[in-house]
CSV table of C-alpha atoms and ligand atoms in Angstrom, one decimal:
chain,number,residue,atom,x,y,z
A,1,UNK,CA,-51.9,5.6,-77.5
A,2,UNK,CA,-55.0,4.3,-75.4
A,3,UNK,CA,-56.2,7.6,-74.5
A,4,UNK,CA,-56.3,8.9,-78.2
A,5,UNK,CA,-57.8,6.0,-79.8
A,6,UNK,CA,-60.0,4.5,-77.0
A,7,UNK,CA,-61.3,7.8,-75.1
A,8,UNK,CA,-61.4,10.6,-77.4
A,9,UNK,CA,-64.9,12.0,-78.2
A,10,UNK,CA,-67.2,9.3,-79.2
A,11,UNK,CA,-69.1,10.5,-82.2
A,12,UNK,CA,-72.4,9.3,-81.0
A,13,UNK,CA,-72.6,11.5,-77.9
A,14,UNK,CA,-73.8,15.2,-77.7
A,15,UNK,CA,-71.2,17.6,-76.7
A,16,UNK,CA,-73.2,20.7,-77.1
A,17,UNK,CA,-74.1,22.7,-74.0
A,18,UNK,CA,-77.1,24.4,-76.2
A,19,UNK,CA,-78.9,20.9,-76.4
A,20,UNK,CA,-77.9,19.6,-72.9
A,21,UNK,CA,-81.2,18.9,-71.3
A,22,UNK,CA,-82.8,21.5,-68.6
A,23,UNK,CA,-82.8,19.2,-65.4
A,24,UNK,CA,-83.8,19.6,-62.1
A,25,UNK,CA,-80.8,18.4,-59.3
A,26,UNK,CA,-82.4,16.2,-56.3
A,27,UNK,CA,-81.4,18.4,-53.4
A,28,UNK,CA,-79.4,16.2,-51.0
A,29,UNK,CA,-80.7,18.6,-47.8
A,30,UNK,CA,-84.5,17.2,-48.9
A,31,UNK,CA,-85.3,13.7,-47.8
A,32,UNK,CA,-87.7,11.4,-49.1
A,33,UNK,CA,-90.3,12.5,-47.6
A,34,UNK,CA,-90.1,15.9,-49.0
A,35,UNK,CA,-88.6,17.6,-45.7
A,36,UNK,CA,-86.0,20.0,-45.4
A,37,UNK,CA,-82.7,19.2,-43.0
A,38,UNK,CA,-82.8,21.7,-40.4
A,39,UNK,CA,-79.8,20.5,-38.6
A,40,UNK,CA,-76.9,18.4,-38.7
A,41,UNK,CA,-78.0,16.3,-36.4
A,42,UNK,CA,-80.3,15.2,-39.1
A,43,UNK,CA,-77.5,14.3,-42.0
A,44,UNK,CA,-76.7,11.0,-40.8
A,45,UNK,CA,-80.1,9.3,-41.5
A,46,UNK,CA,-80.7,11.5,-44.5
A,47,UNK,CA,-77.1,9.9,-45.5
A,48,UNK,CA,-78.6,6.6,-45.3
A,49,UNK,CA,-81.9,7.3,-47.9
A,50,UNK,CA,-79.2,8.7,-50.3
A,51,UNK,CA,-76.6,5.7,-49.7
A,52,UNK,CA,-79.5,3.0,-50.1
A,53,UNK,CA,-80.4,4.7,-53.5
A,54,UNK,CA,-76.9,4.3,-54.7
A,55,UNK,CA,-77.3,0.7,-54.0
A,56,UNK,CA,-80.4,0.4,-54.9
A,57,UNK,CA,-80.7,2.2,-58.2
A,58,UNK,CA,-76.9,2.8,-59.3
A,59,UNK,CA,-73.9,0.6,-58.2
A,60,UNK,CA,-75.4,-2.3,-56.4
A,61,UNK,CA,-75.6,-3.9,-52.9
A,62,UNK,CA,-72.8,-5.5,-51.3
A,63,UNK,CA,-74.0,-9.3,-49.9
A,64,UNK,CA,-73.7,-8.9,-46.4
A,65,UNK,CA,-71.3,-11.6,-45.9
A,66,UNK,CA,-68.8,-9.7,-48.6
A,67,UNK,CA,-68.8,-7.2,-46.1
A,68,UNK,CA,-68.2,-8.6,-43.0
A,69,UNK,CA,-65.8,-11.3,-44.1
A,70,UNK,CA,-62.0,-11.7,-42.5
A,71,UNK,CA,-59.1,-11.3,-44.3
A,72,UNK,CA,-55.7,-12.8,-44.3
A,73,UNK,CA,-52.5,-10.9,-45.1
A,74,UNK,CA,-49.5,-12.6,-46.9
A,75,UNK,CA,-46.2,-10.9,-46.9
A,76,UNK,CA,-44.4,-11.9,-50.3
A,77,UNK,CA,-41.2,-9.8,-50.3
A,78,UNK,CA,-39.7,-7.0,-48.9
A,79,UNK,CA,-37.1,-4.8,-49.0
A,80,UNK,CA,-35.9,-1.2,-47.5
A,81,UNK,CA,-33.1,-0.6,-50.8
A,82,UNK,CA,-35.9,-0.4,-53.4
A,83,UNK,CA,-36.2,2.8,-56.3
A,84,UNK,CA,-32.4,3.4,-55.8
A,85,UNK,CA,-32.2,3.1,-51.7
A,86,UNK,CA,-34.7,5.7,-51.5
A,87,UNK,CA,-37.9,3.4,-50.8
A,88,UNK,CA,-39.5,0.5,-49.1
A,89,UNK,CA,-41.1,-2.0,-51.0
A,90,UNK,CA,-43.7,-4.4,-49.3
A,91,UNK,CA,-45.7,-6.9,-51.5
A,92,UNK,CA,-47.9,-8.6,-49.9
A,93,UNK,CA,-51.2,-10.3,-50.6
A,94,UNK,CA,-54.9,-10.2,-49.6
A,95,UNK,CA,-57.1,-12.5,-49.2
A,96,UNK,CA,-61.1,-12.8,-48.6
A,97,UNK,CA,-62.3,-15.6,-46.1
A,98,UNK,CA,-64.9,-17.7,-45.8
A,99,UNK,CA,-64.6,-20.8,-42.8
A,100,UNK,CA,-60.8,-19.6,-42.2
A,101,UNK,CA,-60.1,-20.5,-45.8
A,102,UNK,CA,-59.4,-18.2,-48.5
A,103,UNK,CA,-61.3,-17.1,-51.5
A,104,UNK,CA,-58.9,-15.6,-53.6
A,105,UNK,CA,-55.9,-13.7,-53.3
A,106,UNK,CA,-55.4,-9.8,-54.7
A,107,UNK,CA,-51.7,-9.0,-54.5
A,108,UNK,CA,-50.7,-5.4,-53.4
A,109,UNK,CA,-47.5,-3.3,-53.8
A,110,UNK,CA,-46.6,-0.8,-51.2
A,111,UNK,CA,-43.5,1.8,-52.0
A,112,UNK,CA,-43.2,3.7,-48.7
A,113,UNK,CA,-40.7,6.7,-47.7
A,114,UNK,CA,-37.8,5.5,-45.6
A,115,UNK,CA,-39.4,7.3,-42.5
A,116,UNK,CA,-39.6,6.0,-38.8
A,117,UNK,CA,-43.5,6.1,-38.8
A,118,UNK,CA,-46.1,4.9,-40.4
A,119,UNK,CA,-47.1,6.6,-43.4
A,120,UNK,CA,-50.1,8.1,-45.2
A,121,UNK,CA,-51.0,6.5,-48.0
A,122,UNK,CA,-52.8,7.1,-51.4
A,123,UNK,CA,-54.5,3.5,-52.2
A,124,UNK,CA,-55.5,2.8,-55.7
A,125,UNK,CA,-56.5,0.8,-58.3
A,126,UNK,CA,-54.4,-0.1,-61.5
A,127,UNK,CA,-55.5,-1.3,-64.9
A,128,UNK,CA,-52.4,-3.2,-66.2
A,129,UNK,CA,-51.3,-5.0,-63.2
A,130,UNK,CA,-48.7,-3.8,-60.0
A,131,UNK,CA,-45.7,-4.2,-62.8
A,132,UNK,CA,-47.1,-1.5,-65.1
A,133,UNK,CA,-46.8,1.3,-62.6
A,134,UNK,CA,-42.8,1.1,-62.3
A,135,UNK,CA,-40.0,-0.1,-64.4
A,136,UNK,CA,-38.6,-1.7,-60.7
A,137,UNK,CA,-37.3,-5.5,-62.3
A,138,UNK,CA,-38.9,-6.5,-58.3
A,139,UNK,CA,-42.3,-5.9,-58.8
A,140,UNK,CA,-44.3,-9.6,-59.3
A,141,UNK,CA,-45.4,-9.7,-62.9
A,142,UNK,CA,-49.6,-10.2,-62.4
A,143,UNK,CA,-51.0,-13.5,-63.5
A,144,UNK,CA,-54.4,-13.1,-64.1
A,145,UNK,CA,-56.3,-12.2,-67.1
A,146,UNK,CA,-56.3,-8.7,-67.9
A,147,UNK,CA,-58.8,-7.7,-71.3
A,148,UNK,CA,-57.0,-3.8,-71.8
A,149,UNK,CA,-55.1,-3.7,-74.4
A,150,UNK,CA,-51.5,-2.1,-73.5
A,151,UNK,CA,-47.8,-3.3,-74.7
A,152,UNK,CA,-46.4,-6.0,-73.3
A,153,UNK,CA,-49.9,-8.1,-72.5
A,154,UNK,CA,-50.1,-10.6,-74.9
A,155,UNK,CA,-53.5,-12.5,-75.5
A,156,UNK,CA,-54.8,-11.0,-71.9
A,157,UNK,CA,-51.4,-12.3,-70.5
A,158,UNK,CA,-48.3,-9.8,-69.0
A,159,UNK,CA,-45.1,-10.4,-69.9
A,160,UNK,CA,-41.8,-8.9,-69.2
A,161,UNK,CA,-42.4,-5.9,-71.3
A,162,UNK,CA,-45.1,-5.2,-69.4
A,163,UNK,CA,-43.3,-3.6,-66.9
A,164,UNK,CA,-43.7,0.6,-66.3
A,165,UNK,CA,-45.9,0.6,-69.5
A,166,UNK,CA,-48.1,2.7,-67.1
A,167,UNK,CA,-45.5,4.5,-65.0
A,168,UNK,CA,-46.1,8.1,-66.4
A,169,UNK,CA,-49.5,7.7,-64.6
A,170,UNK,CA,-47.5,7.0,-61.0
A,171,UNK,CA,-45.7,9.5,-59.8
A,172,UNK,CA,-43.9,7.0,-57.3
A,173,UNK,CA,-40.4,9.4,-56.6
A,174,UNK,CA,-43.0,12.6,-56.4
A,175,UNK,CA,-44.8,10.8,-53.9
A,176,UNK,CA,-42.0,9.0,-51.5
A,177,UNK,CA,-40.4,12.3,-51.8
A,178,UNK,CA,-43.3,14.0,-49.8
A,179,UNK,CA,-43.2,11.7,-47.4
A,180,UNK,CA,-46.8,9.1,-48.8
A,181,UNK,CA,-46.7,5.7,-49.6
A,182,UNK,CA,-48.7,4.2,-52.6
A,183,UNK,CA,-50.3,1.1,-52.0
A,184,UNK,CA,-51.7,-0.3,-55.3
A,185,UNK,CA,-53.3,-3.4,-56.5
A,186,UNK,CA,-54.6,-4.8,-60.1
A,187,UNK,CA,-58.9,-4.4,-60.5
A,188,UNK,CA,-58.7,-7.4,-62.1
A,189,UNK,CA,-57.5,-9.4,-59.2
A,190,UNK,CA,-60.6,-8.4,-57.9
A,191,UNK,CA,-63.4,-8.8,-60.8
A,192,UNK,CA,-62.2,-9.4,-64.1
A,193,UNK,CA,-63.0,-6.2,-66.0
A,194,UNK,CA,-65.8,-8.4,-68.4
A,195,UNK,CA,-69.5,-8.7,-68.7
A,196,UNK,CA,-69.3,-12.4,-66.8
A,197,UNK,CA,-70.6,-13.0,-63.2
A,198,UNK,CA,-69.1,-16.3,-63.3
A,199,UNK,CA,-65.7,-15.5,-61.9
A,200,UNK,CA,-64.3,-12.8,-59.7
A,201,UNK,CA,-65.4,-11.3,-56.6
A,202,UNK,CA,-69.4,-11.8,-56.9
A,203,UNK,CA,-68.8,-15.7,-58.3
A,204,UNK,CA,-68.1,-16.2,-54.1
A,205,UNK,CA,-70.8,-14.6,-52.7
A,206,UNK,CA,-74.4,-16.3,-55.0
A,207,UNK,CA,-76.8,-17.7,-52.5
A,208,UNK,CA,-77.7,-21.2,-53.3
A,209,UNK,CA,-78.5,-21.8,-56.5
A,210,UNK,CA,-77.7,-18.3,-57.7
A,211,UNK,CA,-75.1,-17.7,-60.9
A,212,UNK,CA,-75.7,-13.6,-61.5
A,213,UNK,CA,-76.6,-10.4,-59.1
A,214,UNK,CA,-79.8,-9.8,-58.9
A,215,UNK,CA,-81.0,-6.3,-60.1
A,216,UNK,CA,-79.8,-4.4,-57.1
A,217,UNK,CA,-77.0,-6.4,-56.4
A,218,UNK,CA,-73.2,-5.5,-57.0
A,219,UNK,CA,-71.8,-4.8,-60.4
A,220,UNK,CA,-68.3,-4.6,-61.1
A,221,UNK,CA,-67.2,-0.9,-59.8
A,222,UNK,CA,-69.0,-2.1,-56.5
A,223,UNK,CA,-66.8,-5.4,-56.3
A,224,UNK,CA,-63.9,-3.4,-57.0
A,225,UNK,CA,-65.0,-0.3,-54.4
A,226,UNK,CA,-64.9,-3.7,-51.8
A,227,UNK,CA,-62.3,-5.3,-52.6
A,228,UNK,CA,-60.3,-1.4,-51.8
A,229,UNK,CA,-62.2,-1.6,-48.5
A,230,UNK,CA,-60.9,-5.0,-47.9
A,231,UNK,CA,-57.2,-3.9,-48.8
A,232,UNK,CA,-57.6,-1.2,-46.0
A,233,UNK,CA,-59.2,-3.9,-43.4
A,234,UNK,CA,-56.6,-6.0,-44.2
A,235,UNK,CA,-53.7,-3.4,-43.5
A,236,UNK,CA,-55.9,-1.8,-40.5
A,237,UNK,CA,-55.9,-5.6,-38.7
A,238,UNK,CA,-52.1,-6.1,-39.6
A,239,UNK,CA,-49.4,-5.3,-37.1
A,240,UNK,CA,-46.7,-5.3,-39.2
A,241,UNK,CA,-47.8,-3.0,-41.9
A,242,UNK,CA,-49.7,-1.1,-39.7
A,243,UNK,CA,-46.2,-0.5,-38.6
A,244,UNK,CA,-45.2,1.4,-42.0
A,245,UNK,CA,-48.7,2.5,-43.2
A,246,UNK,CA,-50.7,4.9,-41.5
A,247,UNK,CA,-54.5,3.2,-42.2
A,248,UNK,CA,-56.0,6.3,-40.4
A,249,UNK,CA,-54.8,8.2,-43.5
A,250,UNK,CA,-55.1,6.5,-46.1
A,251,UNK,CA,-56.5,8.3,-49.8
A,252,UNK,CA,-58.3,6.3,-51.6
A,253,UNK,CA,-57.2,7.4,-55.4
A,254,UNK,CA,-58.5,6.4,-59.2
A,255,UNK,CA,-58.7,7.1,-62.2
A,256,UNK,CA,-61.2,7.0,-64.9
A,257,UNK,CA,-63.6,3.4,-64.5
A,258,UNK,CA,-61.5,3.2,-61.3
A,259,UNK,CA,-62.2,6.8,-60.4
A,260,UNK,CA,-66.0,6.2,-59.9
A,261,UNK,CA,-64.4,3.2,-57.9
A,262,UNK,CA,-62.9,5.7,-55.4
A,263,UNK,CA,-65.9,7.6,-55.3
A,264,UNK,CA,-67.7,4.6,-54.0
A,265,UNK,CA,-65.3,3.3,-52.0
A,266,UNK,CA,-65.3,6.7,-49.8
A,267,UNK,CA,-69.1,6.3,-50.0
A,268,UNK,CA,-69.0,2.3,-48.6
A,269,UNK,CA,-66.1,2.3,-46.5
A,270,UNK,CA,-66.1,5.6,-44.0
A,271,UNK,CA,-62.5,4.9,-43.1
A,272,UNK,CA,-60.9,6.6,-46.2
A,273,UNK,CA,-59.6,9.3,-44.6
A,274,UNK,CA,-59.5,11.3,-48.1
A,275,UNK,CA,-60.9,10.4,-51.8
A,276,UNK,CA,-59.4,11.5,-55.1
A,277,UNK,CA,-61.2,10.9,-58.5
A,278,UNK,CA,-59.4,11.6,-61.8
A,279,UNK,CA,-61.1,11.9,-65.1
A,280,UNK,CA,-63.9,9.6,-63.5
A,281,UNK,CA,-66.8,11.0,-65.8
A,282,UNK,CA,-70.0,9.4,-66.3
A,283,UNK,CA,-71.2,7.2,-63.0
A,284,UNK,CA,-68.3,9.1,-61.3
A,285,UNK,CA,-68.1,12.7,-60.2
A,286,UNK,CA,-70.3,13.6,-63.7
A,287,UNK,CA,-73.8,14.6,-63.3
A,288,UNK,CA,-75.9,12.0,-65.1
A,289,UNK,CA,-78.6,14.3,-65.3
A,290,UNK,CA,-76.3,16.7,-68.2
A,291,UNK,CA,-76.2,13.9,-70.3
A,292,UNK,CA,-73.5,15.4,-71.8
A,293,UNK,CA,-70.4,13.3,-73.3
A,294,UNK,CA,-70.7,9.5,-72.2
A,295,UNK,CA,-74.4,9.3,-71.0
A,296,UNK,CA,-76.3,6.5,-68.5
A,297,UNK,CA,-77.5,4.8,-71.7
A,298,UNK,CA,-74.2,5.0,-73.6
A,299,UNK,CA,-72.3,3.7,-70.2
A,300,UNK,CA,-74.5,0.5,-69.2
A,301,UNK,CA,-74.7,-0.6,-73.2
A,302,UNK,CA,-70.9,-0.6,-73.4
A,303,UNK,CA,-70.5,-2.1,-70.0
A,304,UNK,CA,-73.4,-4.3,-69.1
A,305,UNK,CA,-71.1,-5.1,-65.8
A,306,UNK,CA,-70.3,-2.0,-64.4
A,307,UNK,CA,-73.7,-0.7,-62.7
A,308,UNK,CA,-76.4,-2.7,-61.4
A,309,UNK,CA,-79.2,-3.7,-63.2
A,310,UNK,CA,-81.5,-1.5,-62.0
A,311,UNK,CA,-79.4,1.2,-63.4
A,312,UNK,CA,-80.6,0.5,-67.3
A,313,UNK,CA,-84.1,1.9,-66.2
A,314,UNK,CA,-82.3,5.5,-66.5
A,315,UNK,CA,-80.8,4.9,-69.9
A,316,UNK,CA,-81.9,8.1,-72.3
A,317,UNK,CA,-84.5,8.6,-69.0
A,318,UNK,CA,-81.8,10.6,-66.9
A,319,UNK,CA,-85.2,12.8,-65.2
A,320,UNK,CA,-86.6,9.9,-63.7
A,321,UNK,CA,-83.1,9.4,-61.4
A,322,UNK,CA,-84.1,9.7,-57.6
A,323,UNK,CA,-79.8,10.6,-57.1
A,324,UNK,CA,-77.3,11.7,-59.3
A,325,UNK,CA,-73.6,12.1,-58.9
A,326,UNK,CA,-73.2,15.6,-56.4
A,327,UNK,CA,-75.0,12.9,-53.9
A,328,UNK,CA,-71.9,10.6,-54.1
A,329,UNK,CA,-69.5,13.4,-53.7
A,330,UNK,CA,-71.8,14.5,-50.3
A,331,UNK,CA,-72.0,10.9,-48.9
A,332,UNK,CA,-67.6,11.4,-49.1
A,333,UNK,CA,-69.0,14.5,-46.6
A,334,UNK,CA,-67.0,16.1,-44.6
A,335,UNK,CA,-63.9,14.1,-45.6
A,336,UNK,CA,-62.0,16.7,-48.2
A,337,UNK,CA,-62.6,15.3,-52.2
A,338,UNK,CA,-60.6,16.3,-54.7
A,339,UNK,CA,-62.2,16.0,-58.3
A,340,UNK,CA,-59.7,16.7,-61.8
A,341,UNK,CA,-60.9,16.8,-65.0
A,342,UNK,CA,-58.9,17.4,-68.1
A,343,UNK,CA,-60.1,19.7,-71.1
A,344,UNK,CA,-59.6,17.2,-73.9
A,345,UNK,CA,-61.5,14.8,-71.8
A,346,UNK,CA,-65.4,15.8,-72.5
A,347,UNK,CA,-66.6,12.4,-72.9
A,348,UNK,CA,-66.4,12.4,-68.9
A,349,UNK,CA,-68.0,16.1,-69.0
A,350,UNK,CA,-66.1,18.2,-67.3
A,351,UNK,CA,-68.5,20.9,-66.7
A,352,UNK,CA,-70.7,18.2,-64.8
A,353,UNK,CA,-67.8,17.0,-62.8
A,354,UNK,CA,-67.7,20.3,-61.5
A,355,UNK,CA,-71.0,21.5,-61.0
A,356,UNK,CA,-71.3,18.0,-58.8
A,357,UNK,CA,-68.6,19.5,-56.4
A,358,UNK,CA,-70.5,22.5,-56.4
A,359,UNK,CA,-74.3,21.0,-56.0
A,360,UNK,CA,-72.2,18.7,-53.0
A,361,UNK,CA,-71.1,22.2,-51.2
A,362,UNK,CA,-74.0,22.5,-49.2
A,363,UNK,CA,-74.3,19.5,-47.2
A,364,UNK,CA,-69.8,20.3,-45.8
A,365,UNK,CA,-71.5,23.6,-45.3
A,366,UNK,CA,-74.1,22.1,-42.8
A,367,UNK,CA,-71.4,19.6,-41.6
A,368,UNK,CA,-69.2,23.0,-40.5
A,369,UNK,CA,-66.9,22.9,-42.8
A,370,UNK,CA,-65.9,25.1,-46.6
A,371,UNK,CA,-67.1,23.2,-49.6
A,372,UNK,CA,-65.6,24.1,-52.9
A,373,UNK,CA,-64.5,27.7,-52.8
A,374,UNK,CA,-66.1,28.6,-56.3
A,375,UNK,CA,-69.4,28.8,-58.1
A,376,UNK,CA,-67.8,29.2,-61.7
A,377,UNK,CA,-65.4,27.1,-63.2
A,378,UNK,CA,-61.8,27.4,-63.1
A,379,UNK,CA,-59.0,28.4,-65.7
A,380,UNK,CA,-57.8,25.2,-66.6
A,381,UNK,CA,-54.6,24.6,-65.2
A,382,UNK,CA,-55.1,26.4,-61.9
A,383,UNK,CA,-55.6,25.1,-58.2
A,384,UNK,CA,-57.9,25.9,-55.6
A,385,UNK,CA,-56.1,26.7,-52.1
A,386,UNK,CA,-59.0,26.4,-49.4
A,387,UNK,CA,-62.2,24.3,-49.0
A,388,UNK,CA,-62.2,20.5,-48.5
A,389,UNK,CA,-64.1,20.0,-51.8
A,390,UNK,CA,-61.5,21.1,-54.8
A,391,UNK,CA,-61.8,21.0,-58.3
A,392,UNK,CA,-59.4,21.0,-61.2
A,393,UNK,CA,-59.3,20.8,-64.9
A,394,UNK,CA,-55.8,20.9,-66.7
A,395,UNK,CA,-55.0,21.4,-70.0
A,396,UNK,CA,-55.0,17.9,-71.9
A,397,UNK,CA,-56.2,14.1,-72.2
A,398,UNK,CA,-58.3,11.6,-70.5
A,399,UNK,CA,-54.5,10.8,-68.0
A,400,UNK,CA,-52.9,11.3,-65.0
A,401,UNK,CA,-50.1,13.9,-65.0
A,402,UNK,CA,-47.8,15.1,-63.0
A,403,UNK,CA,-49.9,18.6,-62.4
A,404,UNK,CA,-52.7,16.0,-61.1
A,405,UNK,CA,-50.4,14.2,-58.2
A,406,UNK,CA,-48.5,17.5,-57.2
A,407,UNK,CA,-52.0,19.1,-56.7
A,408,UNK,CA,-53.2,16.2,-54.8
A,409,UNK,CA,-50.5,16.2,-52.9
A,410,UNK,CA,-50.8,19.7,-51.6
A,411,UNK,CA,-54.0,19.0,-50.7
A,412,UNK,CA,-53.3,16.0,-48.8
A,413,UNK,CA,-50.7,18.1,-46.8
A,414,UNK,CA,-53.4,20.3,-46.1
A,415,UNK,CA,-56.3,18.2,-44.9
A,416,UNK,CA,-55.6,15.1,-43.7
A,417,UNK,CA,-55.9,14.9,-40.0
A,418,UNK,CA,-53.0,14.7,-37.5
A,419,UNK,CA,-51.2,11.5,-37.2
A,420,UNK,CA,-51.8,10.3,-34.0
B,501,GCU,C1,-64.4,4.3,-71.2
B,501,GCU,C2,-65.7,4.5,-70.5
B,501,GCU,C3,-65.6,5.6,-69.3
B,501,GCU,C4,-64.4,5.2,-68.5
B,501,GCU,C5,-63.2,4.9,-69.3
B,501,GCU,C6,-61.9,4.4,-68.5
B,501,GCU,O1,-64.1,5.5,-71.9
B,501,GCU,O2,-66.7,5.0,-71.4
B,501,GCU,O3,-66.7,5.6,-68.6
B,501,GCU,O4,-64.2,6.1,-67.5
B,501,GCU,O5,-63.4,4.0,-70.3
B,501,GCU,O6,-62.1,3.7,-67.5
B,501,GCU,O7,-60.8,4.7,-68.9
């Protein structure tokens, strides 16, 4: 399968805690000018310094028009006797403006509990296009290129057989049956996942003149961290879904490439009301400075696209990094984030993925609120029951399982706010 043949341990990478490097964490409670936050009044420009190092340094900025742009909302189909009678289905499209006129158009599929208000939401990202997470004959087959190699996608192209060739990754029944939605759309609809800056998001956005990012400009995780923030604008400015889908509470959700995707997106967009990353490893929940497993180096040689430019300065020169990865899970602070690992996953480190919840504790602690509710790793296979930072590793591969979305779950019933 992919995750045996594409993400098992890559030979090249050190996976021996003996020679992981000493390092020295930047302390997110210090600010650049070397002073210690005293108070919390103090977090929200110290928030900033860390966010514009991000940009700066790691994922890229955002063009300012990107941001601020409209969207328009298609409705495609609908229909309250989807997944046996026990679902709604709503697929409807995005799109970016620019004048009044669309960019481009991302299509989305919603499965929703038959309830009579609007629901909470996990929103994610998939890799194989809407038709891979369910067998459902309804869902719109995807049309646009799409470079992962999985059945049924035949020279970059889905066909039929494409359809629930991901669907052990999607717990849809788990999920309608606790009362959330999923609202999920292809990455590719956004950026195509390949090392060209001629097409997809970015391709819209070049000042005159201009055919690539410039060093600190968006790569592709940032494109696809917008293009989730648009999805959520789009639903937030839309009466009739924000009649079924509660955009106050909405989880933004991902896994692996698209899990450092979440991350940022929580980071960028303040609305997420909760953020989940699975597996995300390296430029995710991972400490770069470990270089353990995939490294910064190993990372922006294999995906040229993924990071900004500026980013390539810190291959095999992790010290010289003015952030690393615990500062992404504190600018999420004090929204609850749930980081997974899996144990026969340590090309996305584990152990670093956990000690970034832990290094991010300190900054919900001076927002008022419990961190992670452990300094030492947990028994893999075990949840934790308190905090709004949590932590798991489960026994098995770079996936999502069934243990992953019942423990998100439970902790989605636990800390989201109120609906209103
Ligand atoms: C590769 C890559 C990882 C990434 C993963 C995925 O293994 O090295 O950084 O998380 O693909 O997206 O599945």
């Amino acid at each position: 399968t992919l995750s045996q043949t594409v993400f098992a341990d890559k030979p090249s990478a050190n996976y021996d805690e003996a020679k992981a490097p000493s390092y020295t964490l930047p302390d997110p409670l210090i600010d650049n000018s070397g002073k210690k936050l005293s108070d919390v009044s103090e977090w929200k420009s110290r928030r900033r310094e860390i966010l514009n190092l991000f940009e700066d340094q790691v994922y890229g900025r955002i063009p300012a028009e990107a941001t601020t742009c409209d969207v328009e909302v298609r409705v495609v189909e609908q229909t309250d006797d989807a997944l046996q009678g026990k679902a709604r289905r709503i697929q409807f499209e995005v799109a970016p403006l620019r004048n009044g006129k669309p960019l481009f158009r991302i299509g989305v599929l919603t499965y929703l509990p038959l309830t009579d208000h609007p629901a909470p939401c996990f929103l994610a990202l998939n890799f194989f296009g809407n038709q891979s997470v369910h067998a459902d004959p309804e869902i719109l087959l995807n049309k646009n290129w799409i470079g992962n190699k999985v059945d049924g996608v035949v020279d970059g192209r889905v066909t039929e057989a494409a359809r629930g060739v991901r669907s052990t990754r999607w717990d849809v029944e788990e999920i309608i049956g606790r009362g959330y939605g999923l609202v999920t759309a292809y990455y590719g609809d956004i950026d195509p996942d390949r090392h060209d800056f001629t097409d997809g998001a970015h391709s819209y956005f070049y000042s005159e003149g201009q055919t690539a990012p410039a060093a600190d400009e968006w790569g592709s995780i940032a494109a696809w961290a917008w293009g989730l923030s648009k999805i959520r604008q789009a639903i937030g400015e839309n009466p009739k879904l924000l009649a079924e889908i509660d955009s106050e509470r909405m989880i933004v959700f991902g896994h692996s490439r698209l899990g450092k995707t979440a991350l940022w997106a929580g980071a960028i967009d303040p609305k997420f009301a909760m953020i989940i990353s699975n597996d995300s490893g390296c430029g995710g929940a991972a400490l770069s400075s470990r270089a353990f497993g995939e490294t910064v180096g190993l990372i922006n040689r294999q995906f040229p696209h993924w990071f900004c430019d500026n980013f390539n300065k810190y291959n095999e020169n992790e010290s010289a990094l003015p952030v690393d990865q615990h500062e992404l899970i504190a600018l999420c602070a004090p929204r609850p984030v749930y980081v997974a690992s899996a144990q026969g996953d340590r090309w996305a480190d584990p152990r670093g993925e956990f000690l970034a919840c832990l290094h991010a504790s300190p900054v919900y602690e001076l927002l008022g609120v419990a961190g992670l509710p452990a300094d030492k790793m947990p028994m893999a296979g075990t949840t934790m029951s308190t905090g709004r930072l949590n932590y798991h590793i489960r026994p098995g591969g770079h996936d999502v399982q069934a243990f992953d979305w019942r423990a998100y779950l439970t902790f989605a019933d636990r800390l989201l706010p109120e609906r209103r």
